[in-house]
Amino acid sequence: MAVRVASPAPAASPRRSLFAEIYRQRVSYLFVMPAFVTVAVFMYWPTFTGFFYAFTDWKPGIQELNFVGLDNFSAMLQDQYLRTGFINVLVIVVTTVLKELTVPLLVAELVFHLRSPRLQYWLRTLFVVPMVMPTIATLLLWVQIFDPNIGLMNQTLQAVGLDSLQRSWLGDADTALWAIVSMGFPWVQVLPFLIFLGGLMSIPQDLYDAAVVDGANPLQRFLRIDLPMLVGQVRLLIVLGVIQGFQAFYVILVMTGGGPYRSTTVPALEMYYSAFQHAKYGYACAIALVLFAIVMTITIINMTYLRSSVEHEAT
Amino acid sequence: MPHITRRQFTALSIAGVAGTLWGCTAAPPPAKPAASTGGAPPSATTGPGTVPAGVKREGLIVANIEDTYGHAAGMEAVAKEYIKLYPNVDIRIDPKPIEGYYDWAKAQVVGGTNASLMRDCSCPDLVAAGKFVDFGPHFEKVNPYTDKKWSTMFKPGAIRADEATGQVVQFNMFSVYVLWFYNKTLWEKVGLKDTPKTWTDLIKVLQTFKDAGVLPTPMAGDVDGWRRMGLSWLSRITADAYARESINIVRAQPGDWNYKENVDGAWKYDPKDPYNDAFGKVTRSPARMTAAFRDGTLKVDNPGYRDLWKHLKQFLQFVQPGYIGVNRETARQLFLTGKAGVWMDASWFFSQFEKFMGDSSLGLNRFDYGTFNLVDIDDSPLIKAPTRTIDNSAGYWVLPKKDQAQNDLEIDFLMFLSSPKMAGLLVETTLQDPKGDLIGPPMIEGVELSDVWKQRFSVIGGRGQAENGAPGIHGIDAENTREWVDLAQQYATDKIGEDQFFKQFQESVEKSVPRVAKAQGYDLDNPGKKPTPPR
């Protein structure tokens, strides 16, 4: 038996320096440079300058800049609006994650397991189409729905004889936050839906064939195959939901402005008010820095979990 | 791949980066540098609507007015006329929605803006920091489009200086007046006859509607509803009747930087005269007001203010359920659709009513309406004077400071705009525009309204401007205003009690005093001293 000996690999070429490599690919770099510069100027530069301004009493155009040490951060501890905001944001984060993990998964399951590819295609498209609707239009629609006098919610309750349940949904501190949370019902969110559907489509068919041979019913198939294989997607959506919840701002601004009283305020909204209504830009930067730290921590966790998920898929 | 030399690569890189930065960060510059050449006074024979002799203008004017008042079409019409005179001038009318306008405008001014004309963003700190053009010296000049001193073209009260700084930063061409409107059909249906003159009368009217199963009056109770218009108006206007004599505390005293012997020396307090403390008759000193709040001479926790709130809570029994979650547009809709008896609004509602009723897509049934003034409180011994109203000049346009040539161009455009011919064109076009609302009667001398509009506006006036004394009710800075809204909503809905409300509001005002003093540069130990705001 002839033994073929692998020929030695060609000698590695001398390692090019980074700059030489960039120069070699100069045309490509030239084309991507505007994007890099734009991101650096508009994303990274404000972020890093924000670190500095968080320790100042910055009021651009109004007074000279003074270094105030940790004053802005100690003021945050005394800020009742901010305290309420952090409690509210926890509610929003938990409910956001729940909404992203439940209904979109259910709908993705139903669409994925349809027998007709044509129907599957059309349903998938129909669920994605609402994505083109501007968010602001959706929000204004919900403001109308919750209106106590002419809104669909109270009108419906009246029509079915549940007048006693009628409320000023956004005007009552006991219901305002929950009204915002319930917005978008039945919560078939497009991004989670697509992520779950993509995840289901990537599950090897062999597993389903084996499940059929073993006589698994749909519930067992979901619990024993789909759910374990979607753990990566679930982790991703949890982290995205947390980040999305912490960054909640315009939804609250449009729906209630943080009211009634301070019942629906969130830290990002307090940051906005501090800067643009109260001209306390330094304080706003301090809030931003704290939010950045929280979101950054979550992002690191996100990256860690995502790596685990990829590894899981690779094995 | 095309060959690029190292030098070409370096040059392209620099050009790419520079181009990106320039394109992304530079504010859109004027089409051409603003210039005013041949600045000699125009010929005395130059009539309105012609180019003043020897004057050539070029540049860009951007009007980022708020579109609430629907003046965009009128402004466009005037802009066209101006461009006919000066073909090298470009004017962009770019109205912005009122939602978030103040925040947007503040950010624009702080960050540097190319906007020429904006709405006043209620930002006294920016005014104190000198961010806006002071119209004062310009009003003393001759308007080349009328050959008259510019200030003489305005009706009395149109030109008002900012009392903290003495600068005239607002450009007002209209008057505004707050009053009640009522649905005549419903009024007669429930058996009402005379319009109310007193608080007792008003409550009877509201009760009559309520008893008949008709919503007495809709109100916006959301954050904006308490911050401006609606309930904010009602509380501020009513407070004036309780706090009228506070003008004696907050007016400029002999020796103050803004004290005018010929004005303030001759002034006498007269609560019976609704225009007794109008602008120009006596000088207010915001520094003295702030000092009075610090010293406790003025307090928001006082018997009068407590009594005012008893009245407000009585009134709130007649507004629609869940009003706290209702915005102004929805509240107004209840009146327009014939579901509510009376509605508080300002003089712009006259044209808004016509606009809404003329829009067939809204499906509204036209009804006749009547008006009546805000009523006097007749059941309290703590009242100091008859109730007044918001009876003021309006428009609230400001010019952010830019280079001299650019500001000169913008001033020239405003001179042109406020000439009777152009102001008339603005009014006429606004009224004809389906989206147009007229704030109120124009305050430019020589602008004539049609008989219909004269008749509609004939009910306006005579009540006097409230809030010339200490506000005593509303916030004295943005943070305090927010806390006021927060507390007012809680007290109005019985989430907190009376004592807690007044205690917390008083604390909020006291906390805001040093902030205001710092931002405005007041020396509270010497409130008569000219403020020196931080720069």
PDB file of C-alpha atoms in Angstrom, chain A residues 34-285:
ATOM      1  CA  PRO A  34     -16.768  57.605   5.417  1.00  0.00           C
ATOM      2  CA  ALA A  35     -18.808  55.098   7.380  1.00  0.00           C
ATOM      3  CA  PHE A  36     -16.056  54.672   9.965  1.00  0.00           C
ATOM      4  CA  VAL A  37     -15.560  58.407  10.283  1.00  0.00           C
ATOM      5  CA  THR A  38     -19.262  59.055  10.634  1.00  0.00           C
ATOM      6  CA  VAL A  39     -19.638  56.432  13.331  1.00  0.00           C
ATOM      7  CA  ALA A  40     -16.573  57.725  15.146  1.00  0.00           C
ATOM      8  CA  VAL A  41     -17.735  61.335  15.046  1.00  0.00           C
ATOM      9  CA  PHE A  42     -21.391  60.819  15.808  1.00  0.00           C
ATOM     10  CA  MET A  43     -21.362  57.722  17.993  1.00  0.00           C
ATOM     11  CA  TYR A  44     -18.060  57.379  19.755  1.00  0.00           C
ATOM     12  CA  TRP A  45     -17.036  60.997  20.135  1.00  0.00           C
ATOM     13  CA  PRO A  46     -20.255  62.100  21.905  1.00  0.00           C
ATOM     14  CA  THR A  47     -20.099  59.000  24.081  1.00  0.00           C
ATOM     15  CA  PHE A  48     -16.564  59.645  25.212  1.00  0.00           C
ATOM     16  CA  THR A  49     -17.073  63.371  25.695  1.00  0.00           C
ATOM     17  CA  GLY A  50     -20.169  62.476  27.718  1.00  0.00           C
ATOM     18  CA  PHE A  51     -17.889  60.703  30.195  1.00  0.00           C
ATOM     19  CA  PHE A  52     -16.108  63.974  30.783  1.00  0.00           C
ATOM     20  CA  TYR A  53     -19.192  66.173  30.917  1.00  0.00           C
ATOM     21  CA  ALA A  54     -20.805  63.871  33.483  1.00  0.00           C
ATOM     22  CA  PHE A  55     -18.403  65.362  36.010  1.00  0.00           C
ATOM     23  CA  THR A  56     -19.191  68.970  35.129  1.00  0.00           C
ATOM     24  CA  ASP A  57     -22.077  71.435  35.370  1.00  0.00           C
ATOM     25  CA  TRP A  58     -22.093  71.788  31.583  1.00  0.00           C
ATOM     26  CA  LYS A  59     -24.652  74.269  30.277  1.00  0.00           C
ATOM     27  CA  PRO A  60     -23.444  75.050  26.785  1.00  0.00           C
ATOM     28  CA  GLY A  61     -23.869  78.627  25.738  1.00  0.00           C
ATOM     29  CA  ILE A  62     -25.227  79.614  29.136  1.00  0.00           C
ATOM     30  CA  GLN A  63     -22.363  79.424  31.587  1.00  0.00           C
ATOM     31  CA  GLU A  64     -18.718  78.431  31.846  1.00  0.00           C
ATOM     32  CA  LEU A  65     -17.891  74.809  32.408  1.00  0.00           C
ATOM     33  CA  ASN A  66     -17.021  73.845  35.985  1.00  0.00           C
ATOM     34  CA  PHE A  67     -15.755  70.529  37.276  1.00  0.00           C
ATOM     35  CA  VAL A  68     -18.133  69.322  39.986  1.00  0.00           C
ATOM     36  CA  GLY A  69     -16.663  65.927  40.827  1.00  0.00           C
ATOM     37  CA  LEU A  70     -19.295  63.410  41.788  1.00  0.00           C
ATOM     38  CA  ASP A  71     -21.997  65.985  42.519  1.00  0.00           C
ATOM     39  CA  ASN A  72     -24.118  64.892  39.579  1.00  0.00           C
ATOM     40  CA  PHE A  73     -24.017  61.299  40.733  1.00  0.00           C
ATOM     41  CA  SER A  74     -24.885  62.143  44.324  1.00  0.00           C
ATOM     42  CA  ALA A  75     -27.739  64.307  43.007  1.00  0.00           C
ATOM     43  CA  MET A  76     -29.003  61.253  41.150  1.00  0.00           C
ATOM     44  CA  LEU A  77     -29.368  59.441  44.453  1.00  0.00           C
ATOM     45  CA  GLN A  78     -31.657  62.226  45.707  1.00  0.00           C
ATOM     46  CA  ASP A  79     -33.670  62.468  42.486  1.00  0.00           C
ATOM     47  CA  GLN A  80     -37.159  61.116  43.159  1.00  0.00           C
ATOM     48  CA  TYR A  81     -38.063  61.154  39.484  1.00  0.00           C
ATOM     49  CA  LEU A  82     -35.048  59.049  38.663  1.00  0.00           C
ATOM     50  CA  ARG A  83     -35.796  56.642  41.488  1.00  0.00           C
ATOM     51  CA  THR A  84     -39.317  56.126  40.170  1.00  0.00           C
ATOM     52  CA  GLY A  85     -37.852  55.824  36.705  1.00  0.00           C
ATOM     53  CA  PHE A  86     -35.611  52.920  37.658  1.00  0.00           C
ATOM     54  CA  ILE A  87     -38.523  51.078  39.266  1.00  0.00           C
ATOM     55  CA  ASN A  88     -40.612  51.637  36.146  1.00  0.00           C
ATOM     56  CA  VAL A  89     -37.849  50.542  33.850  1.00  0.00           C
ATOM     57  CA  LEU A  90     -37.622  47.244  35.691  1.00  0.00           C
ATOM     58  CA  VAL A  91     -41.309  46.648  35.017  1.00  0.00           C
ATOM     59  CA  ILE A  92     -40.803  47.594  31.390  1.00  0.00           C
ATOM     60  CA  VAL A  93     -37.760  45.365  30.989  1.00  0.00           C
ATOM     61  CA  VAL A  94     -39.421  42.297  32.495  1.00  0.00           C
ATOM     62  CA  THR A  95     -42.602  42.731  30.463  1.00  0.00           C
ATOM     63  CA  THR A  96     -40.686  43.516  27.283  1.00  0.00           C
ATOM     64  CA  VAL A  97     -38.735  40.292  27.624  1.00  0.00           C
ATOM     65  CA  LEU A  98     -41.865  38.327  28.359  1.00  0.00           C
ATOM     66  CA  LYS A  99     -43.628  39.800  25.345  1.00  0.00           C
ATOM     67  CA  GLU A 100     -40.672  38.992  23.105  1.00  0.00           C
ATOM     68  CA  LEU A 101     -40.395  35.418  24.279  1.00  0.00           C
ATOM     69  CA  THR A 102     -43.990  34.270  24.289  1.00  0.00           C
ATOM     70  CA  VAL A 103     -46.283  35.342  21.472  1.00  0.00           C
ATOM     71  CA  PRO A 104     -43.594  35.646  18.770  1.00  0.00           C
ATOM     72  CA  LEU A 105     -42.412  32.133  19.615  1.00  0.00           C
ATOM     73  CA  LEU A 106     -45.925  30.767  19.465  1.00  0.00           C
ATOM     74  CA  VAL A 107     -46.582  32.445  16.112  1.00  0.00           C
ATOM     75  CA  ALA A 108     -43.210  31.321  14.733  1.00  0.00           C
ATOM     76  CA  GLU A 109     -44.049  27.739  15.752  1.00  0.00           C
ATOM     77  CA  LEU A 110     -47.439  27.892  14.068  1.00  0.00           C
ATOM     78  CA  VAL A 111     -46.037  29.371  10.875  1.00  0.00           C
ATOM     79  CA  PHE A 112     -43.054  27.028  10.767  1.00  0.00           C
ATOM     80  CA  HIS A 113     -45.095  23.883  11.118  1.00  0.00           C
ATOM     81  CA  LEU A 114     -47.630  24.790   8.456  1.00  0.00           C
ATOM     82  CA  ARG A 115     -47.776  22.155   5.781  1.00  0.00           C
ATOM     83  CA  SER A 116     -48.361  24.503   2.902  1.00  0.00           C
ATOM     84  CA  PRO A 117     -45.150  26.379   1.964  1.00  0.00           C
ATOM     85  CA  ARG A 118     -47.228  28.918   0.066  1.00  0.00           C
ATOM     86  CA  LEU A 119     -49.394  29.675   3.089  1.00  0.00           C
ATOM     87  CA  GLN A 120     -46.284  29.787   5.248  1.00  0.00           C
ATOM     88  CA  TYR A 121     -44.730  32.327   2.901  1.00  0.00           C
ATOM     89  CA  TRP A 122     -47.780  34.562   2.889  1.00  0.00           C
ATOM     90  CA  LEU A 123     -48.311  34.431   6.629  1.00  0.00           C
ATOM     91  CA  ARG A 124     -44.650  35.208   7.233  1.00  0.00           C
ATOM     92  CA  THR A 125     -44.954  38.197   4.931  1.00  0.00           C
ATOM     93  CA  LEU A 126     -48.157  39.375   6.567  1.00  0.00           C
ATOM     94  CA  PHE A 127     -46.593  39.298  10.011  1.00  0.00           C
ATOM     95  CA  VAL A 128     -43.598  41.274   8.788  1.00  0.00           C
ATOM     96  CA  VAL A 129     -45.474  43.918   6.814  1.00  0.00           C
ATOM     97  CA  PRO A 130     -46.496  45.998   9.898  1.00  0.00           C
ATOM     98  CA  MET A 131     -42.794  46.699  10.326  1.00  0.00           C
ATOM     99  CA  VAL A 132     -43.088  49.381   7.639  1.00  0.00           C
ATOM    100  CA  MET A 133     -45.567  51.324   9.780  1.00  0.00           C
ATOM    101  CA  PRO A 134     -43.791  54.306  11.377  1.00  0.00           C
ATOM    102  CA  THR A 135     -43.524  53.770  15.130  1.00  0.00           C
ATOM    103  CA  ILE A 136     -44.785  57.257  15.860  1.00  0.00           C
ATOM    104  CA  ALA A 137     -47.992  56.555  13.916  1.00  0.00           C
ATOM    105  CA  THR A 138     -48.518  53.389  15.932  1.00  0.00           C
ATOM    106  CA  LEU A 139     -47.988  55.268  19.178  1.00  0.00           C
ATOM    107  CA  LEU A 140     -50.450  58.006  18.272  1.00  0.00           C
ATOM    108  CA  LEU A 141     -52.946  55.339  17.354  1.00  0.00           C
ATOM    109  CA  TRP A 142     -52.597  53.805  20.798  1.00  0.00           C
ATOM    110  CA  VAL A 143     -53.005  57.197  22.440  1.00  0.00           C
ATOM    111  CA  GLN A 144     -56.349  57.403  20.673  1.00  0.00           C
ATOM    112  CA  ILE A 145     -57.266  53.846  21.632  1.00  0.00           C
ATOM    113  CA  PHE A 146     -56.673  54.653  25.304  1.00  0.00           C
ATOM    114  CA  ASP A 147     -58.546  57.959  25.240  1.00  0.00           C
ATOM    115  CA  PRO A 148     -61.135  57.820  28.043  1.00  0.00           C
ATOM    116  CA  ASN A 149     -63.897  59.570  26.098  1.00  0.00           C
ATOM    117  CA  ILE A 150     -63.568  58.556  22.476  1.00  0.00           C
ATOM    118  CA  GLY A 151     -61.063  55.712  22.652  1.00  0.00           C
ATOM    119  CA  LEU A 152     -61.658  52.241  21.304  1.00  0.00           C
ATOM    120  CA  MET A 153     -60.831  50.587  24.609  1.00  0.00           C
ATOM    121  CA  ASN A 154     -63.557  52.273  26.631  1.00  0.00           C
ATOM    122  CA  GLN A 155     -66.011  52.158  23.731  1.00  0.00           C
ATOM    123  CA  THR A 156     -65.515  48.401  23.474  1.00  0.00           C
ATOM    124  CA  LEU A 157     -65.961  47.916  27.203  1.00  0.00           C
ATOM    125  CA  GLN A 158     -69.168  49.903  27.035  1.00  0.00           C
ATOM    126  CA  ALA A 159     -70.413  47.926  24.060  1.00  0.00           C
ATOM    127  CA  VAL A 160     -69.995  44.634  25.921  1.00  0.00           C
ATOM    128  CA  GLY A 161     -71.587  45.971  29.085  1.00  0.00           C
ATOM    129  CA  LEU A 162     -68.394  46.345  31.095  1.00  0.00           C
ATOM    130  CA  ASP A 163     -68.820  50.051  31.754  1.00  0.00           C
ATOM    131  CA  SER A 164     -67.475  49.666  35.258  1.00  0.00           C
ATOM    132  CA  LEU A 165     -64.067  48.760  33.836  1.00  0.00           C
ATOM    133  CA  GLN A 166     -63.774  51.972  31.861  1.00  0.00           C
ATOM    134  CA  ARG A 167     -60.765  54.021  32.860  1.00  0.00           C
ATOM    135  CA  SER A 168     -58.649  56.968  31.887  1.00  0.00           C
ATOM    136  CA  TRP A 169     -55.995  54.454  30.947  1.00  0.00           C
ATOM    137  CA  LEU A 170     -53.156  56.884  30.462  1.00  0.00           C
ATOM    138  CA  GLY A 171     -54.447  59.402  32.973  1.00  0.00           C
ATOM    139  CA  ASP A 172     -54.634  57.148  35.993  1.00  0.00           C
ATOM    140  CA  ALA A 173     -51.350  56.499  37.752  1.00  0.00           C
ATOM    141  CA  ASP A 174     -52.524  52.997  38.611  1.00  0.00           C
ATOM    142  CA  THR A 175     -53.057  52.003  34.997  1.00  0.00           C
ATOM    143  CA  ALA A 176     -50.828  54.281  32.893  1.00  0.00           C
ATOM    144  CA  LEU A 177     -47.670  52.190  33.015  1.00  0.00           C
ATOM    145  CA  TRP A 178     -49.595  48.984  32.398  1.00  0.00           C
ATOM    146  CA  ALA A 179     -51.415  50.593  29.495  1.00  0.00           C
ATOM    147  CA  ILE A 180     -48.049  51.391  27.950  1.00  0.00           C
ATOM    148  CA  VAL A 181     -46.820  47.880  28.648  1.00  0.00           C
ATOM    149  CA  SER A 182     -49.903  46.372  27.038  1.00  0.00           C
ATOM    150  CA  MET A 183     -49.473  48.456  23.915  1.00  0.00           C
ATOM    151  CA  GLY A 184     -48.958  46.488  20.744  1.00  0.00           C
ATOM    152  CA  PHE A 185     -51.285  43.696  21.802  1.00  0.00           C
ATOM    153  CA  PRO A 186     -51.225  40.851  20.720  1.00  0.00           C
ATOM    154  CA  TRP A 187     -47.485  41.515  20.738  1.00  0.00           C
ATOM    155  CA  VAL A 188     -46.476  39.667  17.597  1.00  0.00           C
ATOM    156  CA  GLN A 189     -43.237  41.574  17.380  1.00  0.00           C
ATOM    157  CA  VAL A 190     -41.535  41.253  14.041  1.00  0.00           C
ATOM    158  CA  LEU A 191     -37.900  40.950  15.073  1.00  0.00           C
ATOM    159  CA  PRO A 192     -38.404  38.228  17.706  1.00  0.00           C
ATOM    160  CA  PHE A 193     -40.763  36.434  15.333  1.00  0.00           C
ATOM    161  CA  LEU A 194     -38.164  36.397  12.559  1.00  0.00           C
ATOM    162  CA  ILE A 195     -35.397  35.357  14.934  1.00  0.00           C
ATOM    163  CA  PHE A 196     -37.455  32.436  16.208  1.00  0.00           C
ATOM    164  CA  LEU A 197     -38.593  31.454  12.726  1.00  0.00           C
ATOM    165  CA  GLY A 198     -35.002  31.563  11.484  1.00  0.00           C
ATOM    166  CA  GLY A 199     -33.963  29.443  14.440  1.00  0.00           C
ATOM    167  CA  LEU A 200     -36.656  26.869  13.744  1.00  0.00           C
ATOM    168  CA  MET A 201     -35.688  26.715  10.074  1.00  0.00           C
ATOM    169  CA  SER A 202     -32.094  25.953  10.996  1.00  0.00           C
ATOM    170  CA  ILE A 203     -32.994  22.906  13.106  1.00  0.00           C
ATOM    171  CA  PRO A 204     -31.867  19.783  11.206  1.00  0.00           C
ATOM    172  CA  GLN A 205     -34.761  17.826   9.694  1.00  0.00           C
ATOM    173  CA  ASP A 206     -33.206  14.610  11.044  1.00  0.00           C
ATOM    174  CA  LEU A 207     -34.296  15.520  14.528  1.00  0.00           C
ATOM    175  CA  TYR A 208     -37.914  15.892  13.486  1.00  0.00           C
ATOM    176  CA  ASP A 209     -37.767  12.631  11.534  1.00  0.00           C
ATOM    177  CA  ALA A 210     -36.414  10.866  14.605  1.00  0.00           C
ATOM    178  CA  ALA A 211     -39.177  12.418  16.713  1.00  0.00           C
ATOM    179  CA  VAL A 212     -41.798  11.079  14.317  1.00  0.00           C
ATOM    180  CA  VAL A 213     -40.268   7.602  14.509  1.00  0.00           C
ATOM    181  CA  ASP A 214     -40.311   7.844  18.300  1.00  0.00           C
ATOM    182  CA  GLY A 215     -43.986   8.865  18.195  1.00  0.00           C
ATOM    183  CA  ALA A 216     -43.528  12.310  19.757  1.00  0.00           C
ATOM    184  CA  ASN A 217     -46.610  14.490  19.872  1.00  0.00           C
ATOM    185  CA  PRO A 218     -46.432  18.259  19.000  1.00  0.00           C
ATOM    186  CA  LEU A 219     -46.000  19.326  22.615  1.00  0.00           C
ATOM    187  CA  GLN A 220     -43.168  16.858  23.153  1.00  0.00           C
ATOM    188  CA  ARG A 221     -41.579  17.980  19.898  1.00  0.00           C
ATOM    189  CA  PHE A 222     -41.731  21.594  21.093  1.00  0.00           C
ATOM    190  CA  LEU A 223     -40.359  20.834  24.533  1.00  0.00           C
ATOM    191  CA  ARG A 224     -37.720  18.296  23.555  1.00  0.00           C
ATOM    192  CA  ILE A 225     -36.521  19.634  20.186  1.00  0.00           C
ATOM    193  CA  ASP A 226     -37.576  23.205  19.413  1.00  0.00           C
ATOM    194  CA  LEU A 227     -37.060  24.804  22.779  1.00  0.00           C
ATOM    195  CA  PRO A 228     -33.610  23.337  23.460  1.00  0.00           C
ATOM    196  CA  MET A 229     -32.494  24.224  19.950  1.00  0.00           C
ATOM    197  CA  LEU A 230     -33.745  27.808  20.358  1.00  0.00           C
ATOM    198  CA  VAL A 231     -31.849  28.544  23.552  1.00  0.00           C
ATOM    199  CA  GLY A 232     -29.416  30.768  21.683  1.00  0.00           C
ATOM    200  CA  GLN A 233     -32.266  32.823  20.248  1.00  0.00           C
ATOM    201  CA  VAL A 234     -33.931  33.066  23.640  1.00  0.00           C
ATOM    202  CA  ARG A 235     -30.728  34.353  25.202  1.00  0.00           C
ATOM    203  CA  LEU A 236     -30.266  36.893  22.449  1.00  0.00           C
ATOM    204  CA  LEU A 237     -33.827  38.155  22.805  1.00  0.00           C
ATOM    205  CA  ILE A 238     -33.535  38.414  26.572  1.00  0.00           C
ATOM    206  CA  VAL A 239     -30.499  40.616  26.258  1.00  0.00           C
ATOM    207  CA  LEU A 240     -31.987  42.690  23.444  1.00  0.00           C
ATOM    208  CA  GLY A 241     -35.186  43.092  25.451  1.00  0.00           C
ATOM    209  CA  VAL A 242     -33.269  44.301  28.480  1.00  0.00           C
ATOM    210  CA  ILE A 243     -31.358  46.835  26.421  1.00  0.00           C
ATOM    211  CA  GLN A 244     -34.512  47.949  24.650  1.00  0.00           C
ATOM    212  CA  GLY A 245     -36.284  48.351  27.986  1.00  0.00           C
ATOM    213  CA  PHE A 246     -33.527  50.475  29.490  1.00  0.00           C
ATOM    214  CA  GLN A 247     -33.430  52.669  26.442  1.00  0.00           C
ATOM    215  CA  ALA A 248     -37.205  53.183  26.431  1.00  0.00           C
ATOM    216  CA  PHE A 249     -37.706  56.870  25.895  1.00  0.00           C
ATOM    217  CA  TYR A 250     -39.746  58.054  22.958  1.00  0.00           C
ATOM    218  CA  VAL A 251     -42.606  55.676  23.706  1.00  0.00           C
ATOM    219  CA  ILE A 252     -43.055  57.241  27.138  1.00  0.00           C
ATOM    220  CA  LEU A 253     -42.477  60.747  25.819  1.00  0.00           C
ATOM    221  CA  VAL A 254     -45.210  60.385  23.225  1.00  0.00           C
ATOM    222  CA  MET A 255     -47.696  58.425  25.304  1.00  0.00           C
ATOM    223  CA  THR A 256     -47.608  60.218  28.656  1.00  0.00           C
ATOM    224  CA  GLY A 257     -44.574  62.492  28.892  1.00  0.00           C
ATOM    225  CA  GLY A 258     -43.772  60.591  32.090  1.00  0.00           C
ATOM    226  CA  GLY A 259     -47.095  61.416  33.740  1.00  0.00           C
ATOM    227  CA  PRO A 260     -49.526  61.440  35.337  1.00  0.00           C
ATOM    228  CA  TYR A 261     -47.353  62.887  38.082  1.00  0.00           C
ATOM    229  CA  ARG A 262     -44.172  60.905  37.611  1.00  0.00           C
ATOM    230  CA  SER A 263     -45.858  57.505  37.388  1.00  0.00           C
ATOM    231  CA  THR A 264     -44.524  56.463  33.975  1.00  0.00           C
ATOM    232  CA  THR A 265     -41.177  58.177  33.873  1.00  0.00           C
ATOM    233  CA  VAL A 266     -38.001  56.241  33.012  1.00  0.00           C
ATOM    234  CA  PRO A 267     -34.320  57.148  33.356  1.00  0.00           C
ATOM    235  CA  ALA A 268     -33.849  57.871  29.656  1.00  0.00           C
ATOM    236  CA  LEU A 269     -36.747  60.326  29.775  1.00  0.00           C
ATOM    237  CA  GLU A 270     -35.240  62.000  32.836  1.00  0.00           C
ATOM    238  CA  MET A 271     -32.024  62.339  30.901  1.00  0.00           C
ATOM    239  CA  TYR A 272     -33.906  64.039  28.074  1.00  0.00           C
ATOM    240  CA  TYR A 273     -35.756  66.412  30.389  1.00  0.00           C
ATOM    241  CA  SER A 274     -32.591  67.266  32.296  1.00  0.00           C
ATOM    242  CA  ALA A 275     -30.819  68.256  29.105  1.00  0.00           C
ATOM    243  CA  PHE A 276     -33.455  69.818  26.940  1.00  0.00           C
ATOM    244  CA  GLN A 277     -35.917  71.275  29.417  1.00  0.00           C
ATOM    245  CA  HIS A 278     -33.804  72.045  32.446  1.00  0.00           C
ATOM    246  CA  ALA A 279     -30.546  72.805  30.611  1.00  0.00           C
ATOM    247  CA  LYS A 280     -28.654  70.522  33.016  1.00  0.00           C
ATOM    248  CA  TYR A 281     -26.515  68.887  30.383  1.00  0.00           C
ATOM    249  CA  GLY A 282     -23.852  67.745  32.847  1.00  0.00           C
ATOM    250  CA  TYR A 283     -26.450  65.978  34.956  1.00  0.00           C
ATOM    251  CA  ALA A 284     -27.972  64.422  31.835  1.00  0.00           C
ATOM    252  CA  CYS A 285     -24.540  63.106  30.897  1.00  0.00           C
TER     253      CYS A 285
END
